[in-house]
PDB file of C-alpha atoms in Angstrom:
ATOM      1  CA  THR A   1      69.571 113.958  97.074  1.00  0.00           C
ATOM      2  CA  GLN A   2      68.606 112.070 100.181  1.00  0.00           C
ATOM      3  CA  SER A   3      65.223 111.038  98.752  1.00  0.00           C
ATOM      4  CA  SER A   4      66.704 109.698  95.519  1.00  0.00           C
ATOM      5  CA  GLU A   5      69.607 107.890  97.190  1.00  0.00           C
ATOM      6  CA  PHE A   6      67.563 104.712  97.540  1.00  0.00           C
ATOM      7  CA  LEU A   7      65.344 105.217  94.502  1.00  0.00           C
ATOM      8  CA  PHE A   8      66.759 102.202  92.634  1.00  0.00           C
ATOM      9  CA  LYS A   9      67.515 100.044  95.687  1.00  0.00           C
ATOM     10  CA  PRO A  10      64.600  97.628  95.064  1.00  0.00           C
ATOM     11  CA  LEU A  11      65.726  97.140  91.469  1.00  0.00           C
ATOM     12  CA  VAL A  12      69.379  96.645  92.415  1.00  0.00           C
ATOM     13  CA  ASP A  13      68.459  94.263  95.237  1.00  0.00           C
ATOM     14  CA  SER A  14      66.261  92.201  92.928  1.00  0.00           C
ATOM     15  CA  LEU A  15      69.149  91.851  90.475  1.00  0.00           C
ATOM     16  CA  LEU A  16      71.770  91.084  93.106  1.00  0.00           C
ATOM     17  CA  TYR A  17      69.740  88.730  95.281  1.00  0.00           C
ATOM     18  CA  GLY A  18      66.957  87.317  93.112  1.00  0.00           C
ATOM     19  CA  ASP A  19      68.105  87.425  89.496  1.00  0.00           C
ATOM     20  CA  GLU A  20      65.967  84.505  88.335  1.00  0.00           C
ATOM     21  CA  TYR A  21      66.476  85.396  84.650  1.00  0.00           C
ATOM     22  CA  LEU A  22      70.269  85.721  85.078  1.00  0.00           C
ATOM     23  CA  LEU A  23      70.280  89.274  83.736  1.00  0.00           C
ATOM     24  CA  LEU A  24      73.629  89.962  85.395  1.00  0.00           C
ATOM     25  CA  ALA A  25      75.218  86.664  84.398  1.00  0.00           C
ATOM     26  CA  ASP A  26      77.143  88.184  81.498  1.00  0.00           C
ATOM     27  CA  TYR A  27      77.331  91.764  82.742  1.00  0.00           C
ATOM     28  CA  GLN A  28      81.133  91.768  83.059  1.00  0.00           C
ATOM     29  CA  SER A  29      81.422  90.522  79.493  1.00  0.00           C
ATOM     30  CA  TYR A  30      79.114  93.358  78.433  1.00  0.00           C
ATOM     31  CA  VAL A  31      81.278  95.925  80.265  1.00  0.00           C
ATOM     32  CA  ASN A  32      84.456  94.531  78.694  1.00  0.00           C
ATOM     33  CA  THR A  33      82.931  94.566  75.218  1.00  0.00           C
ATOM     34  CA  GLN A  34      81.603  98.092  75.678  1.00  0.00           C
ATOM     35  CA  LYS A  35      85.149  99.244  76.532  1.00  0.00           C
ATOM     36  CA  LYS A  36      86.385  97.686  73.280  1.00  0.00           C
ATOM     37  CA  VAL A  37      83.585  99.380  71.332  1.00  0.00           C
ATOM     38  CA  SER A  38      84.391 102.746  72.897  1.00  0.00           C
ATOM     39  CA  GLN A  39      88.058 102.314  72.032  1.00  0.00           C
ATOM     40  CA  ALA A  40      87.265 101.303  68.444  1.00  0.00           C
ATOM     41  CA  TYR A  41      84.954 104.303  68.014  1.00  0.00           C
ATOM     42  CA  ARG A  42      87.805 106.702  68.784  1.00  0.00           C
ATOM     43  CA  ASP A  43      89.530 105.651  65.559  1.00  0.00           C
ATOM     44  CA  GLN A  44      86.953 106.739  62.973  1.00  0.00           C
ATOM     45  CA  ASP A  45      88.696 105.047  60.031  1.00  0.00           C
ATOM     46  CA  HIS A  46      88.790 101.740  61.912  1.00  0.00           C
ATOM     47  CA  TRP A  47      85.196 102.230  63.109  1.00  0.00           C
ATOM     48  CA  THR A  48      83.967 102.874  59.570  1.00  0.00           C
ATOM     49  CA  ARG A  49      85.785  99.806  58.275  1.00  0.00           C
ATOM     50  CA  ILE A  50      84.453  97.410  60.920  1.00  0.00           C
ATOM     51  CA  SER A  51      80.944  98.882  60.612  1.00  0.00           C
ATOM     52  CA  ILE A  52      80.890  98.192  56.886  1.00  0.00           C
ATOM     53  CA  ILE A  53      82.269  94.678  57.408  1.00  0.00           C
ATOM     54  CA  ASN A  54      79.644  94.019  60.086  1.00  0.00           C
ATOM     55  CA  ALA A  55      76.808  95.144  57.815  1.00  0.00           C
ATOM     56  CA  ALA A  56      78.181  93.105  54.907  1.00  0.00           C
ATOM     57  CA  ASN A  57      78.407  89.981  57.074  1.00  0.00           C
ATOM     58  CA  MET A  58      74.737  90.211  58.055  1.00  0.00           C
ATOM     59  CA  GLY A  59      73.933  88.401  54.851  1.00  0.00           C
ATOM     60  CA  LYS A  60      70.304  87.630  54.278  1.00  0.00           C
ATOM     61  CA  PHE A  61      69.037  88.426  57.764  1.00  0.00           C
ATOM     62  CA  SER A  62      65.316  89.008  57.785  1.00  0.00           C
ATOM     63  CA  SER A  63      63.041  88.992  60.798  1.00  0.00           C
ATOM     64  CA  ASP A  64      60.268  87.435  58.696  1.00  0.00           C
ATOM     65  CA  ARG A  65      62.552  84.617  57.540  1.00  0.00           C
ATOM     66  CA  THR A  66      63.873  84.104  61.074  1.00  0.00           C
ATOM     67  CA  ILE A  67      60.373  83.827  62.546  1.00  0.00           C
ATOM     68  CA  ARG A  68      59.362  81.443  59.749  1.00  0.00           C
ATOM     69  CA  GLU A  69      62.413  79.235  60.477  1.00  0.00           C
ATOM     70  CA  TYR A  70      61.784  79.288  64.244  1.00  0.00           C
ATOM     71  CA  SER A  71      58.144  78.373  63.644  1.00  0.00           C
ATOM     72  CA  HIS A  72      59.052  75.393  61.493  1.00  0.00           C
ATOM     73  CA  GLU A  73      62.319  74.155  63.029  1.00  0.00           C
ATOM     74  CA  ILE A  74      61.917  74.948  66.730  1.00  0.00           C
ATOM     75  CA  TRP A  75      58.256  75.402  67.571  1.00  0.00           C
ATOM     76  CA  ASN A  76      56.978  72.855  65.017  1.00  0.00           C
ATOM     77  CA  VAL A  77      54.018  75.000  64.015  1.00  0.00           C
ATOM     78  CA  GLU A  78      52.698  75.923  60.600  1.00  0.00           C
ATOM     79  CA  PRO A  79      51.591  79.405  59.560  1.00  0.00           C
ATOM     80  CA  ILE A  80      47.892  80.198  59.437  1.00  0.00           C
ATOM     81  CA  SER A  81      46.021  82.782  57.409  1.00  0.00           C
ATOM     82  CA  VAL A  82      44.418  85.619  59.294  1.00  0.00           C
ATOM     83  CA  ASP A  83      41.762  87.700  57.585  1.00  0.00           C
ATOM     84  CA  LEU A  84      41.983  91.299  58.712  1.00  0.00           C
ATOM     85  CA  ASP A  85      39.321  93.903  58.187  1.00  0.00           C
ATOM     86  CA  GLU A  86      40.233  96.726  55.881  1.00  0.00           C
ATOM     87  CA  TYR A  87      42.196  99.342  57.779  1.00  0.00           C
ATOM     88  CA  ASP A  88      40.260 102.522  58.436  1.00  0.00           C
ATOM     89  CA  GLN A  89      42.216 105.386  59.964  1.00  0.00           C
ATOM     90  CA  ASP A  90      39.115 107.175  61.246  1.00  0.00           C
ATOM     91  CA  SER A  91      37.768 104.171  63.119  1.00  0.00           C
ATOM     92  CA  ALA A  92      41.240 103.521  64.510  1.00  0.00           C
ATOM     93  CA  GLY A  93      41.075 106.947  66.090  1.00  0.00           C
ATOM     94  CA  LEU A  94      44.136 108.237  64.293  1.00  0.00           C
ATOM     95  CA  LYS A  95      44.235 111.784  63.037  1.00  0.00           C
ATOM     96  CA  ARG A  96      46.666 113.674  60.879  1.00  0.00           C
ATOM     97  CA  LEU A  97      48.349 116.640  62.527  1.00  0.00           C
ATOM     98  CA  SER A  98      46.444 118.938  60.180  1.00  0.00           C
ATOM     99  CA  GLU A  99      43.152 117.549  61.577  1.00  0.00           C
ATOM    100  CA  LEU A 100      43.971 118.293  65.205  1.00  0.00           C
ATOM    101  CA  PRO A 101      42.387 121.352  66.836  1.00  0.00           C
TER     102      PRO A 101
END
């Protein structure tokens, strides 16, 4: 529609003319890779094979381990202990569906 024709213009303009975080820097590479992914997905046997290989190659990935390594090796900070109060669902304002009116 006429009113929605320019709906995303500010966003597009900010990316094209003021992309300070270089969000579009590798966009063409993304498009090319997405085409390869789409092509691979059409062959379900191939897709299954490469999916299993990808998962197997993840190795020991763990977000906790990664954050711990970043903290030590990059940020040069040590972990600290944080004492948290006991969690209380009622005081948190959470209700089970069965408790809703």
